[in-house]
Amino acid sequence: MTRVLLIRHGETHGYHDDVGLTEQGEAQARAKGKELAAALPPGARVTMPHAPTARGTATAVTLREVLLAELGPGTDVTVGELVPDARFDSLQFLYAGEARESSGVAKHRIGLEGERPDWARAFDRFDTDFGAGSKAGGPIDRWMVATDLHFEPPQVIAYRAWAGIRAQAAGTVALASSHSALLRAFASAALGHDVGEPRNLEHVDVELHGDRATVTYRDESTEVDVPTVVPPWLDPSYLDAGERTAHRW
């Protein structure tokens, strides 16, 4: 069995740019690392893919440090190196000819003066707070039900999560530090309804059994097929290879 935990990053300083974790976020990651270390079975082979964002990377760094410290030198559990993986990246936004991590685009929106182009109006419908309201999940609430030409849609990010899950080596336990949009879209697609905003360091548990998977989030669990085809309106190079350049039309 292969197991993948999609883990939301720790509390961040805000969503005005791609920034790291607060002291509280680091404490959350340390607590999660201790929880995970206590739950790993003997002989587990742990891999650590993570979103390449600052907050995703910082979460993964702390998780790994705590795992190694808690497991100790005599453990038979192996913990792999950190591996940045765009398949577990944050919500993407089409800006300046390519898909970019949405909080990184926020700094361009904040610095924009004068008449708003279409992309800025789209971003304003998503978020104008970049702080407490964003941390509470308000922008993702709106994104889950919005139709927009600039943001990566929930269906696409759910397939992107599957691309990352499918890429994990058989028999491993992957601890994938990621983002709330990915967790929420993935779990909602599997469970058939909007599951709500994940808390910092909360996770979605995915167990792979051949061509079937068990997806568990909070107190809900379901079995689903592991996708083996993608719809014709999706580009595998985006899902699998992290291609982010827009196509000319």
PDB file of C-alpha atoms in Angstrom:
ATOM      1  CA  MET A   1       0.000   0.000   0.000  1.00  0.00           C
ATOM      2  CA  THR A   2       1.117   3.532  -0.788  1.00  0.00           C
ATOM      3  CA  ARG A   3      -0.077   6.295   1.497  1.00  0.00           C
ATOM      4  CA  VAL A   4      -0.067  10.028   0.784  1.00  0.00           C
ATOM      5  CA  LEU A   5      -0.893  12.694   3.341  1.00  0.00           C
ATOM      6  CA  LEU A   6      -1.741  16.046   1.781  1.00  0.00           C
ATOM      7  CA  ILE A   7      -0.845  18.476   4.574  1.00  0.00           C
ATOM      8  CA  ARG A   8      -1.753  22.147   4.682  1.00  0.00           C
ATOM      9  CA  HIS A   9       1.159  24.448   5.512  1.00  0.00           C
ATOM     10  CA  GLY A  10       1.514  26.226   8.857  1.00  0.00           C
ATOM     11  CA  GLU A  11       0.220  29.705   9.588  1.00  0.00           C
ATOM     12  CA  THR A  12       1.878  32.219   7.299  1.00  0.00           C
ATOM     13  CA  HIS A  13       2.608  35.927   7.673  1.00  0.00           C
ATOM     14  CA  GLY A  14      -0.042  36.737   5.089  1.00  0.00           C
ATOM     15  CA  TYR A  15      -1.027  36.325   1.473  1.00  0.00           C
ATOM     16  CA  HIS A  16       0.358  39.616   0.142  1.00  0.00           C
ATOM     17  CA  ASP A  17       3.355  37.715  -1.295  1.00  0.00           C
ATOM     18  CA  ASP A  18       4.963  34.278  -1.126  1.00  0.00           C
ATOM     19  CA  VAL A  19       6.178  34.447   2.478  1.00  0.00           C
ATOM     20  CA  GLY A  20       7.115  31.963   5.183  1.00  0.00           C
ATOM     21  CA  LEU A  21       5.650  30.887   8.510  1.00  0.00           C
ATOM     22  CA  THR A  22       4.917  32.792  11.678  1.00  0.00           C
ATOM     23  CA  GLU A  23       6.157  31.525  15.039  1.00  0.00           C
ATOM     24  CA  GLN A  24       2.722  29.981  15.461  1.00  0.00           C
ATOM     25  CA  GLY A  25       3.064  28.305  12.067  1.00  0.00           C
ATOM     26  CA  GLU A  26       6.414  26.824  13.055  1.00  0.00           C
ATOM     27  CA  ALA A  27       4.900  25.567  16.315  1.00  0.00           C
ATOM     28  CA  GLN A  28       2.051  23.970  14.365  1.00  0.00           C
ATOM     29  CA  ALA A  29       4.537  22.198  12.105  1.00  0.00           C
ATOM     30  CA  ARG A  30       6.556  20.941  15.082  1.00  0.00           C
ATOM     31  CA  ALA A  31       3.429  19.558  16.733  1.00  0.00           C
ATOM     32  CA  LYS A  32       2.407  17.844  13.493  1.00  0.00           C
ATOM     33  CA  GLY A  33       5.868  16.344  13.119  1.00  0.00           C
ATOM     34  CA  LYS A  34       5.618  14.769  16.574  1.00  0.00           C
ATOM     35  CA  GLU A  35       2.134  13.452  15.773  1.00  0.00           C
ATOM     36  CA  LEU A  36       3.336  11.895  12.516  1.00  0.00           C
ATOM     37  CA  ALA A  37       6.469  10.387  14.059  1.00  0.00           C
ATOM     38  CA  ALA A  38       4.364   8.612  16.679  1.00  0.00           C
ATOM     39  CA  ALA A  39       1.999   7.223  14.032  1.00  0.00           C
ATOM     40  CA  LEU A  40       4.513   5.886  11.481  1.00  0.00           C
ATOM     41  CA  PRO A  41       4.640   2.077  11.322  1.00  0.00           C
ATOM     42  CA  PRO A  42       7.928   0.202  11.814  1.00  0.00           C
ATOM     43  CA  GLY A  43      10.031   0.088   8.669  1.00  0.00           C
ATOM     44  CA  ALA A  44       8.127   2.884   6.946  1.00  0.00           C
ATOM     45  CA  ARG A  45       9.791   4.556   3.969  1.00  0.00           C
ATOM     46  CA  VAL A  46       8.873   8.232   4.171  1.00  0.00           C
ATOM     47  CA  THR A  47       9.140  10.613   1.227  1.00  0.00           C
ATOM     48  CA  MET A  48       8.738  14.361   1.519  1.00  0.00           C
ATOM     49  CA  PRO A  49       7.488  16.100  -1.613  1.00  0.00           C
ATOM     50  CA  HIS A  50       6.325  19.649  -0.990  1.00  0.00           C
ATOM     51  CA  ALA A  51       4.933  22.721  -2.668  1.00  0.00           C
ATOM     52  CA  PRO A  52       7.809  24.972  -3.798  1.00  0.00           C
ATOM     53  CA  THR A  53       6.304  28.035  -2.089  1.00  0.00           C
ATOM     54  CA  ALA A  54       8.057  29.626   0.891  1.00  0.00           C
ATOM     55  CA  ARG A  55       5.345  28.485   3.326  1.00  0.00           C
ATOM     56  CA  GLY A  56       5.157  24.993   1.828  1.00  0.00           C
ATOM     57  CA  THR A  57       8.938  24.613   1.983  1.00  0.00           C
ATOM     58  CA  ALA A  58       9.213  25.964   5.542  1.00  0.00           C
ATOM     59  CA  THR A  59       6.531  23.529   6.696  1.00  0.00           C
ATOM     60  CA  ALA A  60       8.320  20.590   5.079  1.00  0.00           C
ATOM     61  CA  VAL A  61      11.688  21.611   6.562  1.00  0.00           C
ATOM     62  CA  THR A  62      10.272  21.697  10.094  1.00  0.00           C
ATOM     63  CA  LEU A  63       8.324  18.465   9.667  1.00  0.00           C
ATOM     64  CA  ARG A  64      11.441  16.635   8.534  1.00  0.00           C
ATOM     65  CA  GLU A  65      13.615  18.044  11.322  1.00  0.00           C
ATOM     66  CA  VAL A  66      11.093  16.967  13.951  1.00  0.00           C
ATOM     67  CA  LEU A  67      10.588  13.534  12.396  1.00  0.00           C
ATOM     68  CA  LEU A  68      14.320  12.814  12.479  1.00  0.00           C
ATOM     69  CA  ALA A  69      14.634  14.064  16.047  1.00  0.00           C
ATOM     70  CA  GLU A  70      11.622  12.109  17.310  1.00  0.00           C
ATOM     71  CA  LEU A  71      12.500   8.867  15.503  1.00  0.00           C
ATOM     72  CA  GLY A  72      16.119   8.940  16.674  1.00  0.00           C
ATOM     73  CA  PRO A  73      19.240   7.325  15.189  1.00  0.00           C
ATOM     74  CA  GLY A  74      18.216   3.729  15.935  1.00  0.00           C
ATOM     75  CA  THR A  75      14.959   3.794  13.991  1.00  0.00           C
ATOM     76  CA  ASP A  76      14.202   1.486  11.087  1.00  0.00           C
ATOM     77  CA  VAL A  77      12.045   4.212   9.520  1.00  0.00           C
ATOM     78  CA  THR A  78      13.761   5.989   6.621  1.00  0.00           C
ATOM     79  CA  VAL A  79      13.010   9.654   5.958  1.00  0.00           C
ATOM     80  CA  GLY A  80      13.877  10.908   2.490  1.00  0.00           C
ATOM     81  CA  GLU A  81      15.175  14.309   1.464  1.00  0.00           C
ATOM     82  CA  LEU A  82      12.878  17.231   0.717  1.00  0.00           C
ATOM     83  CA  VAL A  83      11.691  17.278  -2.904  1.00  0.00           C
ATOM     84  CA  PRO A  84      10.031  20.424  -4.323  1.00  0.00           C
ATOM     85  CA  ASP A  85       7.111  19.278  -6.468  1.00  0.00           C
ATOM     86  CA  ALA A  86       4.981  21.693  -8.506  1.00  0.00           C
ATOM     87  CA  ARG A  87       2.142  19.162  -8.541  1.00  0.00           C
ATOM     88  CA  PHE A  88       1.514  20.039  -4.876  1.00  0.00           C
ATOM     89  CA  ASP A  89       1.844  23.787  -5.469  1.00  0.00           C
ATOM     90  CA  SER A  90      -0.592  26.473  -4.371  1.00  0.00           C
ATOM     91  CA  LEU A  91      -3.495  27.816  -6.428  1.00  0.00           C
ATOM     92  CA  GLN A  92      -2.272  29.193  -9.759  1.00  0.00           C
ATOM     93  CA  PHE A  93      -3.228  32.454 -11.478  1.00  0.00           C
ATOM     94  CA  LEU A  94      -2.681  33.430 -15.113  1.00  0.00           C
ATOM     95  CA  TYR A  95      -0.460  36.518 -15.061  1.00  0.00           C
ATOM     96  CA  ALA A  96       2.023  37.912 -17.593  1.00  0.00           C
ATOM     97  CA  GLY A  97       1.775  34.918 -19.889  1.00  0.00           C
ATOM     98  CA  GLU A  98       2.159  32.112 -17.383  1.00  0.00           C
ATOM     99  CA  ALA A  99       0.538  30.393 -14.430  1.00  0.00           C
ATOM    100  CA  ARG A 100       1.919  31.814 -11.197  1.00  0.00           C
ATOM    101  CA  GLU A 101       1.369  31.091  -7.531  1.00  0.00           C
ATOM    102  CA  SER A 102      -1.538  33.311  -6.498  1.00  0.00           C
ATOM    103  CA  SER A 103      -0.040  34.974  -3.410  1.00  0.00           C
ATOM    104  CA  GLY A 104       2.982  35.890  -5.502  1.00  0.00           C
ATOM    105  CA  VAL A 105       0.624  37.687  -7.902  1.00  0.00           C
ATOM    106  CA  ALA A 106      -0.935  39.564  -4.970  1.00  0.00           C
ATOM    107  CA  LYS A 107       2.164  41.750  -4.610  1.00  0.00           C
ATOM    108  CA  HIS A 108       1.712  42.887  -8.234  1.00  0.00           C
ATOM    109  CA  ARG A 109      -1.945  43.685  -7.564  1.00  0.00           C
ATOM    110  CA  ILE A 110      -1.079  45.665  -4.431  1.00  0.00           C
ATOM    111  CA  GLY A 111       1.494  47.695  -6.352  1.00  0.00           C
ATOM    112  CA  LEU A 112      -0.839  48.439  -9.263  1.00  0.00           C
ATOM    113  CA  GLU A 113      -2.120  51.995  -9.631  1.00  0.00           C
ATOM    114  CA  GLY A 114      -4.603  53.522 -12.028  1.00  0.00           C
ATOM    115  CA  GLU A 115      -7.081  51.654 -14.208  1.00  0.00           C
ATOM    116  CA  ARG A 116      -7.437  47.984 -13.381  1.00  0.00           C
ATOM    117  CA  PRO A 117      -6.855  45.460 -16.190  1.00  0.00           C
ATOM    118  CA  ASP A 118      -9.018  42.336 -16.346  1.00  0.00           C
ATOM    119  CA  TRP A 119      -6.573  40.255 -14.313  1.00  0.00           C
ATOM    120  CA  ALA A 120      -6.651  42.781 -11.458  1.00  0.00           C
ATOM    121  CA  ARG A 121     -10.451  42.850 -11.396  1.00  0.00           C
ATOM    122  CA  ALA A 122     -10.446  39.059 -11.269  1.00  0.00           C
ATOM    123  CA  PHE A 123      -7.997  39.103  -8.379  1.00  0.00           C
ATOM    124  CA  ASP A 124     -10.076  41.698  -6.503  1.00  0.00           C
ATOM    125  CA  ARG A 125     -13.094  39.417  -6.690  1.00  0.00           C
ATOM    126  CA  PHE A 126     -10.943  36.753  -5.052  1.00  0.00           C
ATOM    127  CA  ASP A 127      -9.136  38.736  -2.348  1.00  0.00           C
ATOM    128  CA  THR A 128      -8.516  42.311  -1.224  1.00  0.00           C
ATOM    129  CA  ASP A 129      -7.563  41.499   2.365  1.00  0.00           C
ATOM    130  CA  PHE A 130      -4.392  39.374   2.096  1.00  0.00           C
ATOM    131  CA  GLY A 131      -4.406  38.927   5.880  1.00  0.00           C
ATOM    132  CA  ALA A 132      -6.853  37.641   8.492  1.00  0.00           C
ATOM    133  CA  GLY A 133      -9.697  37.163   6.017  1.00  0.00           C
ATOM    134  CA  SER A 134      -7.443  35.192   3.715  1.00  0.00           C
ATOM    135  CA  LYS A 135      -6.178  33.008   6.565  1.00  0.00           C
ATOM    136  CA  ALA A 136      -9.794  32.192   7.466  1.00  0.00           C
ATOM    137  CA  GLY A 137     -10.416  30.869   3.954  1.00  0.00           C
ATOM    138  CA  GLY A 138     -12.722  33.540   2.546  1.00  0.00           C
ATOM    139  CA  PRO A 139     -11.006  33.734  -0.852  1.00  0.00           C
ATOM    140  CA  ILE A 140     -11.067  29.940  -1.238  1.00  0.00           C
ATOM    141  CA  ASP A 141     -14.777  29.921  -0.319  1.00  0.00           C
ATOM    142  CA  ARG A 142     -15.373  32.253  -3.271  1.00  0.00           C
ATOM    143  CA  TRP A 143     -13.013  30.375  -5.590  1.00  0.00           C
ATOM    144  CA  MET A 144     -14.791  27.063  -5.011  1.00  0.00           C
ATOM    145  CA  VAL A 145     -17.988  28.419  -6.599  1.00  0.00           C
ATOM    146  CA  ALA A 146     -16.628  31.028  -9.035  1.00  0.00           C
ATOM    147  CA  THR A 147     -16.274  30.920 -12.803  1.00  0.00           C
ATOM    148  CA  ASP A 148     -13.200  32.856 -13.814  1.00  0.00           C
ATOM    149  CA  LEU A 149     -10.756  33.122 -16.730  1.00  0.00           C
ATOM    150  CA  HIS A 150      -7.616  33.682 -14.653  1.00  0.00           C
ATOM    151  CA  PHE A 151      -7.626  31.291 -11.703  1.00  0.00           C
ATOM    152  CA  GLU A 152      -6.865  27.596 -11.938  1.00  0.00           C
ATOM    153  CA  PRO A 153     -10.269  25.886 -11.459  1.00  0.00           C
ATOM    154  CA  PRO A 154     -10.989  23.414  -8.621  1.00  0.00           C
ATOM    155  CA  GLN A 155     -11.326  20.494 -11.049  1.00  0.00           C
ATOM    156  CA  VAL A 156      -7.869  21.147 -12.496  1.00  0.00           C
ATOM    157  CA  ILE A 157      -6.153  21.442  -9.124  1.00  0.00           C
ATOM    158  CA  ALA A 158      -7.821  18.177  -8.049  1.00  0.00           C
ATOM    159  CA  TYR A 159      -6.355  16.419 -11.106  1.00  0.00           C
ATOM    160  CA  ARG A 160      -3.001  18.074 -10.360  1.00  0.00           C
ATOM    161  CA  ALA A 161      -3.104  16.604  -6.853  1.00  0.00           C
ATOM    162  CA  TRP A 162      -3.802  13.187  -8.370  1.00  0.00           C
ATOM    163  CA  ALA A 163      -0.789  13.637 -10.653  1.00  0.00           C
ATOM    164  CA  GLY A 164       1.390  14.144  -7.588  1.00  0.00           C
ATOM    165  CA  ILE A 165      -0.165  11.229  -5.734  1.00  0.00           C
ATOM    166  CA  ARG A 166       0.224   8.859  -8.704  1.00  0.00           C
ATOM    167  CA  ALA A 167       3.926   9.761  -8.940  1.00  0.00           C
ATOM    168  CA  GLN A 168       4.793   8.481  -5.456  1.00  0.00           C
ATOM    169  CA  ALA A 169       6.814   5.279  -5.217  1.00  0.00           C
ATOM    170  CA  ALA A 170       4.879   2.138  -4.317  1.00  0.00           C
ATOM    171  CA  GLY A 171       4.972   1.180  -0.663  1.00  0.00           C
ATOM    172  CA  THR A 172       6.038   4.603   0.617  1.00  0.00           C
ATOM    173  CA  VAL A 173       4.415   7.089   2.966  1.00  0.00           C
ATOM    174  CA  ALA A 174       4.485  10.522   1.312  1.00  0.00           C
ATOM    175  CA  LEU A 175       4.110  13.557   3.566  1.00  0.00           C
ATOM    176  CA  ALA A 176       3.247  16.271   1.042  1.00  0.00           C
ATOM    177  CA  SER A 177       3.245  19.821   2.424  1.00  0.00           C
ATOM    178  CA  SER A 178       0.742  21.700   0.307  1.00  0.00           C
ATOM    179  CA  HIS A 179      -2.029  24.302   0.380  1.00  0.00           C
ATOM    180  CA  SER A 180      -5.658  24.651   1.378  1.00  0.00           C
ATOM    181  CA  ALA A 181      -6.971  25.089  -2.174  1.00  0.00           C
ATOM    182  CA  LEU A 182      -5.415  21.801  -3.259  1.00  0.00           C
ATOM    183  CA  LEU A 183      -6.601  19.898  -0.180  1.00  0.00           C
ATOM    184  CA  ARG A 184     -10.092  21.355  -0.389  1.00  0.00           C
ATOM    185  CA  ALA A 185     -10.602  20.780  -4.111  1.00  0.00           C
ATOM    186  CA  PHE A 186      -9.166  17.260  -3.959  1.00  0.00           C
ATOM    187  CA  ALA A 187     -11.214  16.153  -0.935  1.00  0.00           C
ATOM    188  CA  SER A 188     -14.371  17.824  -2.227  1.00  0.00           C
ATOM    189  CA  ALA A 189     -14.066  16.046  -5.583  1.00  0.00           C
ATOM    190  CA  ALA A 190     -13.646  12.700  -3.833  1.00  0.00           C
ATOM    191  CA  LEU A 191     -16.358  13.160  -1.189  1.00  0.00           C
ATOM    192  CA  GLY A 192     -18.880  14.856  -3.451  1.00  0.00           C
ATOM    193  CA  HIS A 193     -19.386  18.122  -1.560  1.00  0.00           C
ATOM    194  CA  ASP A 194     -17.434  21.149  -0.399  1.00  0.00           C
ATOM    195  CA  VAL A 195     -15.596  19.917   2.692  1.00  0.00           C
ATOM    196  CA  GLY A 196     -14.738  23.388   3.965  1.00  0.00           C
ATOM    197  CA  GLU A 197     -11.435  25.071   4.693  1.00  0.00           C
ATOM    198  CA  PRO A 198      -8.658  22.854   6.099  1.00  0.00           C
ATOM    199  CA  ARG A 199      -6.948  24.144   9.218  1.00  0.00           C
ATOM    200  CA  ASN A 200      -3.196  24.736   9.226  1.00  0.00           C
ATOM    201  CA  LEU A 201      -1.384  21.370   9.305  1.00  0.00           C
ATOM    202  CA  GLU A 202      -4.638  19.456   8.853  1.00  0.00           C
ATOM    203  CA  HIS A 203      -4.312  16.677   6.283  1.00  0.00           C
ATOM    204  CA  VAL A 204      -6.200  14.603   3.742  1.00  0.00           C
ATOM    205  CA  ASP A 205      -5.267  10.917   3.919  1.00  0.00           C
ATOM    206  CA  VAL A 206      -5.027   8.948   0.644  1.00  0.00           C
ATOM    207  CA  GLU A 207      -4.365   5.205   0.651  1.00  0.00           C
ATOM    208  CA  LEU A 208      -3.651   3.629  -2.734  1.00  0.00           C
ATOM    209  CA  HIS A 209      -4.622   0.008  -3.374  1.00  0.00           C
ATOM    210  CA  GLY A 210      -3.833  -0.661  -7.017  1.00  0.00           C
ATOM    211  CA  ASP A 211      -6.373   1.147  -9.167  1.00  0.00           C
ATOM    212  CA  ARG A 212      -8.508   2.179  -6.182  1.00  0.00           C
ATOM    213  CA  ALA A 213      -7.902   4.658  -3.391  1.00  0.00           C
ATOM    214  CA  THR A 214      -9.423   5.425  -0.016  1.00  0.00           C
ATOM    215  CA  VAL A 215      -9.697   9.153   0.662  1.00  0.00           C
ATOM    216  CA  THR A 216     -10.288  10.264   4.250  1.00  0.00           C
ATOM    217  CA  TYR A 217     -10.821  13.795   5.530  1.00  0.00           C
ATOM    218  CA  ARG A 218     -11.903  14.491   9.085  1.00  0.00           C
ATOM    219  CA  ASP A 219     -14.684  11.989   9.819  1.00  0.00           C
ATOM    220  CA  GLU A 220     -15.536  11.162   6.183  1.00  0.00           C
ATOM    221  CA  SER A 221     -14.068   8.419   4.035  1.00  0.00           C
ATOM    222  CA  THR A 222     -14.792   7.096   0.562  1.00  0.00           C
ATOM    223  CA  GLU A 223     -13.307   4.803  -2.078  1.00  0.00           C
ATOM    224  CA  VAL A 224     -12.624   6.166  -5.546  1.00  0.00           C
ATOM    225  CA  ASP A 225     -10.926   5.101  -8.754  1.00  0.00           C
ATOM    226  CA  VAL A 226      -7.380   6.360  -9.234  1.00  0.00           C
ATOM    227  CA  PRO A 227      -7.656   8.440 -12.437  1.00  0.00           C
ATOM    228  CA  THR A 228      -5.944   6.841 -15.419  1.00  0.00           C
ATOM    229  CA  VAL A 229      -7.236   9.248 -18.088  1.00  0.00           C
ATOM    230  CA  VAL A 230      -7.708  13.010 -18.123  1.00  0.00           C
ATOM    231  CA  PRO A 231     -10.467  14.905 -19.925  1.00  0.00           C
ATOM    232  CA  PRO A 232      -9.553  16.271 -23.360  1.00  0.00           C
ATOM    233  CA  TRP A 233      -9.817  19.823 -22.026  1.00  0.00           C
ATOM    234  CA  LEU A 234      -6.872  19.278 -19.639  1.00  0.00           C
ATOM    235  CA  ASP A 235      -3.180  19.334 -20.582  1.00  0.00           C
ATOM    236  CA  PRO A 236      -1.072  16.495 -19.117  1.00  0.00           C
ATOM    237  CA  SER A 237       2.070  18.611 -19.489  1.00  0.00           C
ATOM    238  CA  TYR A 238       0.589  21.030 -16.966  1.00  0.00           C
ATOM    239  CA  LEU A 239      -0.521  18.316 -14.556  1.00  0.00           C
ATOM    240  CA  ASP A 240       2.551  16.066 -14.715  1.00  0.00           C
ATOM    241  CA  ALA A 241       5.491  18.154 -15.863  1.00  0.00           C
ATOM    242  CA  GLY A 242       4.713  21.480 -14.210  1.00  0.00           C
ATOM    243  CA  GLU A 243       4.537  23.365 -17.513  1.00  0.00           C
ATOM    244  CA  ARG A 244       3.310  26.870 -16.637  1.00  0.00           C
ATOM    245  CA  THR A 245       3.697  28.861 -19.866  1.00  0.00           C
ATOM    246  CA  ALA A 246       0.399  30.016 -21.381  1.00  0.00           C
ATOM    247  CA  HIS A 247      -0.554  28.850 -24.877  1.00  0.00           C
ATOM    248  CA  ARG A 248      -0.929  31.467 -27.592  1.00  0.00           C
ATOM    249  CA  TRP A 249      -4.418  31.495 -29.082  1.00  0.00           C
TER     250      TRP A 249
END
